Coordinates of N, CA and C in Angstrom, one line a residue:
M1 N 0.8 -1.2 0.0 CA 0.0 0.0 0.0 C 0.9 1.3 0.0
D2 N 2.0 1.1 0.7 CA 2.9 2.3 0.7 C 3.4 2.6 -0.6
S3 N 3.7 1.5 -1.4 CA 4.3 1.7 -2.7 C 3.3 2.3 -3.7
V4 N 2.0 2.0 -3.5 CA 0.9 2.7 -4.3 C 0.8 4.1 -4.0
A5 N 0.9 4.5 -2.7 CA 0.8 5.9 -2.2 C 2.1 6.6 -2.7
E6 N 3.2 6.0 -2.6 CA 4.5 6.6 -3.1 C 4.4 6.9 -4.6
S7 N 3.9 5.9 -5.4 CA 3.8 6.0 -6.8 C 2.8 7.1 -7.2
S8 N 1.8 7.2 -6.5 CA 0.8 8.3 -6.7 C 1.4 9.6 -6.4
K9 N 2.1 9.8 -5.3 CA 2.8 11.0 -5.0 C 3.8 11.4 -6.0
N10 N 4.5 10.4 -6.5 CA 5.6 10.7 -7.6 C 4.9 11.2 -8.8
R11 N 3.8 10.6 -9.2 CA 3.1 11.0 -10.5 C 2.6 12.4 -10.3
K12 N 2.0 12.7 -9.1 CA 1.5 14.0 -8.8 C 2.6 15.1 -8.9
R13 N 3.7 14.8 -8.3 CA 4.9 15.7 -8.2 C 5.4 15.9 -9.7
L14 N 5.5 14.9 -10.5 CA 5.9 15.0 -11.9 C 5.0 15.9 -12.7
R15 N 3.6 15.7 -12.5 CA 2.6 16.5 -13.2 C 2.8 18.0 -12.8
E16 N 3.0 18.2 -11.5 CA 3.2 19.6 -11.0 C 4.4 20.2 -11.6
E17 N 5.5 19.5 -11.6 CA 6.7 20.0 -12.2 C 6.6 20.3 -13.7
E18 N 5.9 19.4 -14.4 CA 5.6 19.6 -15.8 C 4.8 20.9 -16.0
E19 N 3.8 21.1 -15.2 CA 2.9 22.2 -15.3 C 3.7 23.5 -15.0
E20 N 4.6 23.5 -14.0 CA 5.4 24.6 -13.7 C 6.4 24.9 -14.8
E21 N 7.0 23.9 -15.4 CA 7.9 24.1 -16.6 C 7.1 24.7 -17.7
Q22 N 5.9 24.2 -18.0 CA 5.1 24.7 -19.1 C 4.7 26.2 -18.8
Q23 N 4.4 26.5 -17.6 CA 4.0 27.9 -17.2 C 5.3 28.8 -17.4
Q24 N 6.4 28.3 -17.0 CA 7.7 29.1 -17.1 C 8.0 29.3 -18.6
E25 N 7.8 28.3 -19.4 CA 8.1 28.4 -20.8 C 7.1 29.5 -21.5
E26 N 5.8 29.5 -21.0 CA 4.9 30.5 -21.6 C 5.3 31.9 -21.2
I27 N 5.7 32.0 -19.9 CA 6.1 33.4 -19.4 C 7.3 33.8 -20.2
E28 N 8.3 33.0 -20.4 CA 9.5 33.3 -21.2 C 9.2 33.7 -22.6
A29 N 8.2 32.9 -23.2 CA 7.8 33.2 -24.6 C 7.1 34.6 -24.7
E30 N 6.3 34.9 -23.7 CA 5.6 36.2 -23.7 C 6.7 37.3 -23.5
E31 N 7.6 37.2 -22.6 CA 8.7 38.2 -22.4 C 9.5 38.4 -23.7
T32 N 9.8 37.3 -24.3 CA 10.6 37.4 -25.6 C 9.9 38.1 -26.6
S33 N 8.6 37.8 -26.8 CA 7.8 38.4 -27.9 C 7.6 39.9 -27.6
S34 N 7.4 40.3 -26.3 CA 7.2 41.7 -26.0 C 8.5 42.5 -26.1
T35 N 9.6 41.9 -25.8 CA 10.9 42.6 -25.9 C 11.3 42.7 -27.4
D36 N 10.8 41.7 -28.2 CA 11.1 41.8 -29.6 C 10.4 43.0 -30.3
Q37 N 9.2 43.3 -29.8 CA 8.3 44.3 -30.3 C 8.7 45.7 -29.8
T38 N 9.2 45.8 -28.6 CA 9.6 47.1 -28.0 C 11.1 47.3 -28.1
P39 N 11.6 48.3 -28.8 CA 13.0 48.5 -28.8 C 13.5 49.0 -27.5
S40 N 14.7 48.6 -27.2 CA 15.3 49.0 -25.9 C 15.6 50.5 -26.0
L41 N 15.8 51.1 -24.8 CA 16.0 52.6 -24.7 C 17.2 53.0 -25.5
V42 N 18.3 52.2 -25.5 CA 19.5 52.5 -26.2 C 19.2 52.4 -27.7
D43 N 18.4 51.5 -28.2 CA 18.1 51.4 -29.6 C 17.3 52.5 -30.1
S44 N 16.4 53.1 -29.2 CA 15.5 54.1 -29.7 C 16.1 55.5 -29.6
L45 N 17.2 55.7 -28.9 CA 17.9 56.9 -28.9 C 19.0 57.0 -29.9
T46 N 19.2 58.1 -30.6 CA 20.3 58.2 -31.5 C 21.3 59.2 -31.0
F47 N 22.5 58.7 -30.8 CA 23.6 59.6 -30.3 C 24.5 59.8 -31.5
S48 N 24.5 61.0 -32.0 CA 25.4 61.4 -33.1 C 26.6 62.2 -32.5
D49 N 27.7 62.0 -33.1 CA 28.9 62.8 -32.7 C 28.6 64.3 -32.7
T50 N 27.9 64.7 -33.7 CA 27.6 66.1 -33.8 C 26.7 66.6 -32.7
M51 N 25.7 65.9 -32.4 CA 24.8 66.3 -31.3 C 25.5 66.3 -29.9
V52 N 26.3 65.3 -29.7 CA 27.0 65.2 -28.4 C 28.0 66.4 -28.3
A53 N 28.7 66.7 -29.4 CA 29.6 67.9 -29.4 C 28.8 69.2 -29.2
V54 N 27.7 69.3 -29.8 CA 26.9 70.6 -29.6 C 26.4 70.7 -28.2
R55 N 26.0 69.6 -27.6 CA 25.5 69.6 -26.2 C 26.7 69.9 -25.2
I56 N 27.8 69.4 -25.5 CA 29.0 69.6 -24.6 C 29.4 71.1 -24.7
M57 N 29.4 71.6 -25.9 CA 29.8 73.0 -26.1 C 28.8 74.0 -25.5
R58 N 27.5 73.6 -25.7 CA 26.4 74.4 -25.1 C 26.6 74.5 -23.6
A59 N 26.9 73.4 -23.0 CA 27.1 73.3 -21.5 C 28.2 74.2 -21.0
Q60 N 29.2 74.4 -21.9 CA 30.4 75.1 -21.6 C 30.3 76.6 -21.9
F61 N 29.2 77.0 -22.5 CA 28.9 78.4 -22.8 C 28.9 79.3 -21.6
P62 N 29.6 80.4 -21.5 CA 29.6 81.1 -20.3 C 28.3 81.8 -20.0
H63 N 27.9 81.8 -18.7 CA 26.6 82.4 -18.3 C 26.9 83.7 -17.6
I64 N 26.7 84.8 -18.2 CA 26.9 86.1 -17.6 C 25.6 86.8 -17.4
D65 N 25.4 87.2 -16.1 CA 24.1 87.7 -15.7 C 23.6 88.9 -16.5
K66 N 24.5 89.8 -16.8 CA 24.0 91.1 -17.5 C 23.9 90.9 -19.0
V67 N 24.3 89.8 -19.5 CA 24.3 89.6 -21.0 C 23.1 88.6 -21.2
S68 N 22.2 89.0 -22.1 CA 21.0 88.2 -22.3 C 21.1 87.3 -23.6
I69 N 22.3 86.9 -23.9 CA 22.5 86.0 -25.1 C 22.4 84.6 -24.7
Q70 N 21.7 83.8 -25.5 CA 21.6 82.4 -25.3 C 22.8 81.7 -25.9
P71 N 23.1 80.5 -25.4 CA 24.3 79.7 -25.9 C 24.2 79.4 -27.4
F72 N 25.3 79.6 -28.0 CA 25.5 79.2 -29.4 C 26.8 78.6 -29.7
I73 N 27.0 77.9 -30.7 CA 28.2 77.3 -31.1 C 28.5 77.7 -32.5
L74 N 29.8 77.8 -32.8 CA 30.2 78.1 -34.1 C 30.4 76.9 -34.9
H75 N 30.1 76.9 -36.2 CA 30.2 75.8 -37.1 C 31.7 75.3 -37.1
S76 N 32.6 76.3 -37.1 CA 34.0 75.9 -37.1 C 34.4 75.2 -35.9
Q77 N 33.8 75.5 -34.8 CA 34.1 74.7 -33.5 C 33.7 73.3 -33.7
L78 N 32.6 73.0 -34.3 CA 32.1 71.7 -34.5 C 33.1 70.9 -35.4
Y79 N 33.6 71.6 -36.5 CA 34.5 71.0 -37.4 C 35.8 70.6 -36.6
S80 N 36.2 71.4 -35.6 CA 37.4 71.0 -34.9 C 37.2 69.9 -33.8
S81 N 35.9 69.7 -33.5 CA 35.6 68.7 -32.5 C 35.2 67.3 -33.0
V82 N 34.7 67.3 -34.2 CA 34.2 66.0 -34.9 C 35.1 65.8 -36.1
K83 N 35.7 64.6 -36.2 CA 36.6 64.3 -37.3 C 36.1 64.4 -38.7
D84 N 34.9 63.9 -38.9 CA 34.3 63.8 -40.2 C 33.4 65.1 -40.5
R85 N 33.9 66.0 -41.3 CA 33.2 67.2 -41.6 C 31.9 66.9 -42.4
T86 N 32.0 65.9 -43.3 CA 30.8 65.6 -44.0 C 29.7 65.1 -43.1
Q87 N 30.1 64.3 -42.1 CA 29.1 63.8 -41.1 C 28.5 64.9 -40.3
V88 N 29.3 65.9 -40.0 CA 28.9 67.1 -39.2 C 27.8 67.8 -40.1
D89 N 28.1 68.1 -41.3 CA 27.2 68.8 -42.2 C 25.9 68.0 -42.4
R90 N 26.0 66.7 -42.6 CA 24.8 65.8 -42.8 C 23.9 65.9 -41.5
E91 N 24.5 65.7 -40.4 CA 23.8 65.6 -39.1 C 23.2 67.0 -38.8
L92 N 23.9 68.1 -39.0 CA 23.4 69.4 -38.8 C 22.2 69.7 -39.7
E93 N 22.3 69.3 -40.9 CA 21.1 69.5 -41.8 C 19.9 68.7 -41.3
S94 N 20.1 67.5 -40.9 CA 19.0 66.7 -40.4 C 18.4 67.3 -39.1
L95 N 19.3 67.8 -38.2 CA 18.8 68.4 -37.0 C 18.1 69.7 -37.3
R96 N 18.5 70.4 -38.3 CA 17.9 71.7 -38.7 C 16.5 71.4 -39.3
R97 N 16.4 70.4 -40.1 CA 15.1 70.0 -40.7 C 14.1 69.5 -39.7
E98 N 14.6 68.9 -38.6 CA 13.8 68.3 -37.5 C 13.4 69.4 -36.5
K99 N 13.9 70.7 -36.8 CA 13.6 71.8 -35.9 C 14.2 71.6 -34.5
V100 N 15.3 71.0 -34.4 CA 16.0 70.9 -33.2 C 17.0 72.1 -33.0
L101 N 17.7 72.4 -34.1 CA 18.7 73.4 -34.1 C 18.3 74.5 -35.2
R102 N 18.9 75.7 -34.9 CA 18.8 76.8 -35.9 C 20.2 77.1 -36.3
V103 N 20.4 77.4 -37.6 CA 21.7 77.8 -38.1 C 21.6 79.3 -38.6
F104 N 22.6 80.1 -38.2 CA 22.5 81.5 -38.6 C 23.8 81.9 -39.3
K105 N 23.7 82.7 -40.4 CA 24.8 83.2 -41.1 C 25.3 84.4 -40.3
L106 N 26.6 84.4 -40.0 CA 27.2 85.5 -39.2 C 27.6 86.6 -40.1
N107 N 27.5 87.9 -39.6 CA 27.9 89.0 -40.4 C 29.2 89.5 -40.0
T108 N 30.2 88.6 -40.0 CA 31.5 88.9 -39.5 C 32.5 89.1 -40.7
G109 N 32.1 88.8 -41.9 CA 33.0 88.9 -43.0 C 33.6 87.5 -43.3
Q110 N 33.6 86.6 -42.3 CA 34.1 85.3 -42.5 C 33.0 84.3 -42.8
D111 N 33.3 83.2 -43.4 CA 32.3 82.2 -43.8 C 32.1 81.3 -42.6
D112 N 31.4 81.7 -41.6 CA 31.1 80.9 -40.5 C 29.6 81.1 -40.1
H113 N 29.1 80.1 -39.4 CA 27.7 80.1 -39.0 C 27.6 79.9 -37.5
A114 N 26.6 80.4 -36.9 CA 26.3 80.1 -35.5 C 25.2 79.1 -35.5
I115 N 25.3 78.2 -34.5 CA 24.3 77.1 -34.3 C 23.7 77.3 -32.9
M116 N 22.4 77.2 -32.9 CA 21.7 77.4 -31.6 C 20.5 76.4 -31.5
F117 N 20.3 75.9 -30.3 CA 19.1 75.1 -30.2 C 17.9 75.9 -30.4
L118 N 16.9 75.4 -31.0 CA 15.6 76.2 -31.3 C 15.0 76.7 -30.1
D119 N 15.0 75.9 -29.0 CA 14.4 76.3 -27.7 C 15.1 77.6 -27.2
D120 N 16.5 77.5 -27.3 CA 17.3 78.7 -26.9 C 17.0 79.9 -27.7
Y121 N 16.8 79.7 -29.0 CA 16.5 80.8 -29.9 C 15.1 81.4 -29.6
L122 N 14.2 80.6 -29.3 CA 12.8 81.1 -28.9 C 12.9 81.9 -27.6
I123 N 13.7 81.5 -26.7 CA 14.0 82.3 -25.4 C 14.6 83.6 -25.8
Q124 N 15.5 83.6 -26.7 CA 16.2 84.8 -27.2 C 15.1 85.8 -27.8
V125 N 14.2 85.3 -28.5 CA 13.1 86.1 -29.1 C 12.3 86.7 -28.0
D126 N 11.9 85.9 -27.1 CA 11.0 86.3 -25.9 C 11.7 87.4 -25.1
R127 N 13.0 87.3 -24.9 CA 13.8 88.3 -24.2 C 13.8 89.6 -25.0
A128 N 13.9 89.5 -26.3 CA 13.9 90.7 -27.2 C 12.6 91.4 -27.1
V129 N 11.5 90.6 -27.0 CA 10.2 91.2 -26.9 C 10.0 92.0 -25.6
K130 N 10.5 91.4 -24.5 CA 10.5 92.0 -23.2 C 11.3 93.4 -23.2
R131 N 12.4 93.4 -23.8 CA 13.2 94.6 -23.9 C 12.4 95.7 -24.7
M132 N 11.8 95.3 -25.8 CA 11.0 96.2 -26.6 C 9.8 96.7 -25.8
E133 N 9.2 95.8 -25.0 CA 8.0 96.2 -24.2 C 8.4 97.3 -23.2
E134 N 9.6 97.1 -22.6 CA 10.1 98.0 -21.6 C 10.3 99.4 -22.2
K135 N 10.6 99.4 -23.5 CA 10.8 100.7 -24.2 C 9.5 101.3 -24.6
K136 N 8.4 100.5 -24.4 CA 7.0 101.0 -24.7 C 6.9 101.2 -26.2
L137 N 7.5 100.4 -27.0 CA 7.4 100.5 -28.5 C 6.1 99.9 -29.0
R138 N 5.6 100.3 -30.1 CA 4.4 99.8 -30.8 C 4.8 98.7 -31.8
N139 N 3.7 98.1 -32.3 CA 3.9 97.1 -33.4 C 4.6 95.8 -32.9
L140 N 4.5 95.5 -31.6 CA 5.2 94.3 -31.1 C 4.5 93.0 -31.6
E141 N 3.4 93.1 -32.2 CA 2.8 91.9 -32.7 C 3.6 91.2 -33.8
V142 N 4.6 92.0 -34.3 CA 5.5 91.4 -35.4 C 6.3 90.2 -34.8
F143 N 6.6 90.3 -33.5 CA 7.4 89.2 -32.9 C 6.6 87.9 -32.9
E144 N 5.4 88.0 -32.6 CA 4.6 86.8 -32.6 C 4.4 86.3 -34.1
W145 N 4.3 87.2 -35.0 CA 4.2 86.8 -36.4 C 5.6 86.1 -36.8
F146 N 6.6 86.7 -36.3 CA 8.0 86.2 -36.6 C 8.1 84.7 -36.1
K147 N 7.7 84.5 -34.9 CA 7.8 83.2 -34.3 C 6.9 82.2 -35.0
T148 N 5.7 82.5 -35.3 CA 4.7 81.6 -35.8 C 4.8 81.4 -37.3
Q149 N 5.2 82.5 -38.0 CA 5.2 82.4 -39.5 C 6.6 82.2 -40.1
V150 N 7.6 82.9 -39.5 CA 8.9 82.8 -40.1 C 9.7 81.6 -39.5
I151 N 9.8 81.6 -38.2 CA 10.6 80.6 -37.6 C 10.1 79.2 -37.9
D152 N 8.8 79.0 -37.8 CA 8.2 77.7 -38.1 C 8.3 77.3 -39.5
N153 N 8.3 78.2 -40.4 CA 8.3 77.8 -41.8 C 9.6 78.0 -42.6
K154 N 10.5 78.6 -42.0 CA 11.8 78.9 -42.8 C 13.0 78.4 -41.9
Q155 N 13.6 77.4 -42.3 CA 14.7 76.9 -41.5 C 16.1 77.3 -42.1
D156 N 16.1 77.9 -43.2 CA 17.4 78.3 -43.8 C 18.1 79.4 -43.0
P157 N 19.4 79.5 -43.1 CA 20.1 80.5 -42.4 C 19.8 82.0 -42.8
S158 N 19.3 82.2 -44.0 CA 19.0 83.5 -44.5 C 17.7 83.5 -45.2
I159 N 17.1 84.7 -45.3 CA 15.8 84.9 -46.0 C 15.9 86.2 -46.7
D160 N 15.3 86.3 -47.9 CA 15.3 87.5 -48.7 C 14.1 88.4 -48.2
H161 N 14.2 89.6 -48.5 CA 13.2 90.6 -48.0 C 11.8 90.3 -48.5
Q162 N 11.6 89.9 -49.7 CA 10.3 89.6 -50.2 C 9.7 88.4 -49.5
E163 N 10.5 87.3 -49.3 CA 9.9 86.1 -48.6 C 9.6 86.4 -47.2
L164 N 10.5 87.2 -46.5 CA 10.2 87.6 -45.1 C 8.9 88.4 -45.0
C165 N 8.7 89.3 -45.9 CA 7.4 90.1 -45.9 C 6.2 89.2 -46.2
L166 N 6.4 88.3 -47.1 CA 5.3 87.3 -47.5 C 4.9 86.5 -46.2
L167 N 5.9 85.9 -45.6 CA 5.6 85.1 -44.4 C 5.0 85.9 -43.3
L168 N 5.6 87.1 -43.0 CA 5.0 87.9 -41.9 C 3.6 88.3 -42.3
S169 N 3.3 88.5 -43.5 CA 1.9 89.0 -43.9 C 0.8 88.0 -43.6
H170 N 1.2 86.7 -43.3 CA 0.2 85.7 -42.9 C -0.3 86.1 -41.5
G171 N 0.5 86.9 -40.7 CA 0.1 87.3 -39.4 C -0.7 88.6 -39.4
G172 N -0.4 89.4 -40.4 CA -1.1 90.7 -40.4 C -0.4 91.6 -41.5
K173 N -0.8 92.9 -41.6 CA -0.3 93.8 -42.6 C 1.1 94.2 -42.1
V174 N 2.1 93.9 -43.0 CA 3.5 94.2 -42.7 C 3.9 95.6 -43.1
K175 N 4.6 96.3 -42.2 CA 5.1 97.7 -42.5 C 6.6 97.7 -42.4
D176 N 7.2 98.7 -42.9 CA 8.7 98.8 -42.7 C 9.1 98.9 -41.2
E177 N 8.2 99.5 -40.4 CA 8.4 99.6 -39.0 C 8.6 98.2 -38.4
H178 N 7.8 97.2 -38.9 CA 7.9 95.9 -38.3 C 9.3 95.3 -38.6
I179 N 9.8 95.4 -39.8 CA 11.1 94.9 -40.1 C 12.2 95.6 -39.3
S180 N 12.0 96.9 -39.1 CA 13.0 97.7 -38.3 C 13.0 97.2 -36.9
L181 N 11.8 96.9 -36.3 CA 11.8 96.3 -35.0 C 12.6 95.0 -34.9
L182 N 12.4 94.1 -35.8 CA 13.1 92.9 -35.8 C 14.6 93.1 -35.9
I183 N 15.0 94.0 -36.7 CA 16.5 94.4 -36.9 C 17.0 95.0 -35.6
N184 N 16.3 95.9 -35.0 CA 16.7 96.6 -33.8 C 16.7 95.6 -32.6
A185 N 15.9 94.6 -32.6 CA 15.9 93.6 -31.6 C 17.1 92.6 -31.7
G186 N 17.8 92.6 -32.9 CA 18.9 91.7 -33.1 C 18.5 90.4 -33.7
L187 N 17.2 90.3 -34.1 CA 16.7 89.0 -34.7 C 17.0 88.9 -36.2
L188 N 17.2 90.0 -36.8 CA 17.6 90.0 -38.2 C 18.8 90.9 -38.4
V189 N 19.6 90.6 -39.3 CA 20.8 91.4 -39.7 C 20.7 91.5 -41.2
L190 N 20.7 92.7 -41.6 CA 20.7 93.0 -43.1 C 22.0 92.7 -43.7
M191 N 22.0 91.8 -44.7 CA 23.2 91.4 -45.4 C 23.1 92.3 -46.7
E192 N 23.7 93.5 -46.6 CA 23.5 94.5 -47.6 C 23.9 94.0 -49.0
S193 N 25.0 93.3 -49.2 CA 25.4 92.9 -50.5 C 24.4 91.9 -51.2
M194 N 23.6 91.2 -50.4 CA 22.7 90.2 -50.9 C 21.2 90.6 -50.9
G195 N 20.9 91.7 -50.1 CA 19.5 92.0 -50.0 C 18.7 91.0 -49.1
Q196 N 19.5 90.3 -48.3 CA 18.9 89.3 -47.4 C 19.1 89.6 -45.9
Y197 N 18.4 88.9 -45.1 CA 18.5 89.0 -43.7 C 19.1 87.7 -43.1

């Protein structure tokens, strides 16, 4: 009788072990299928040499209380930090199209560009508006037009006068005073030789 009871216990234990193994296999199969569908955090983030260099340089930008300029990086600085210039240009173009960065032509006489995060540039625009408000100037609506019509729709480093007026006109009637306000705020620089800003 003891042998029958032992045999029955052994069969029960074997069945339980088989059920546990089967459950474990099902759990592992579910985990594998869910991880196959969901990319890992590392796979979903793209770390480009250019973006890393821009972030490092931005972090090193001096913060001076009385100066209201947001951090920017020179294109030539990036070239000296990242080995492959073609890669830098390709990645900058991609980041510019994705509206992560803005690229500006400098009016220094040299062929260099400034690079700024779009968020920093928008902060720069807001600070310019506050300075103009303190001076109690009129026609400040042009700054909102500039943000919503020009910055959103034009990612190139320069813009000609006609295109600028056309984009601004989507916000309202554009006057020469509006353009002058943008120039005085430091948001546009007239490139005299080209008739562009």
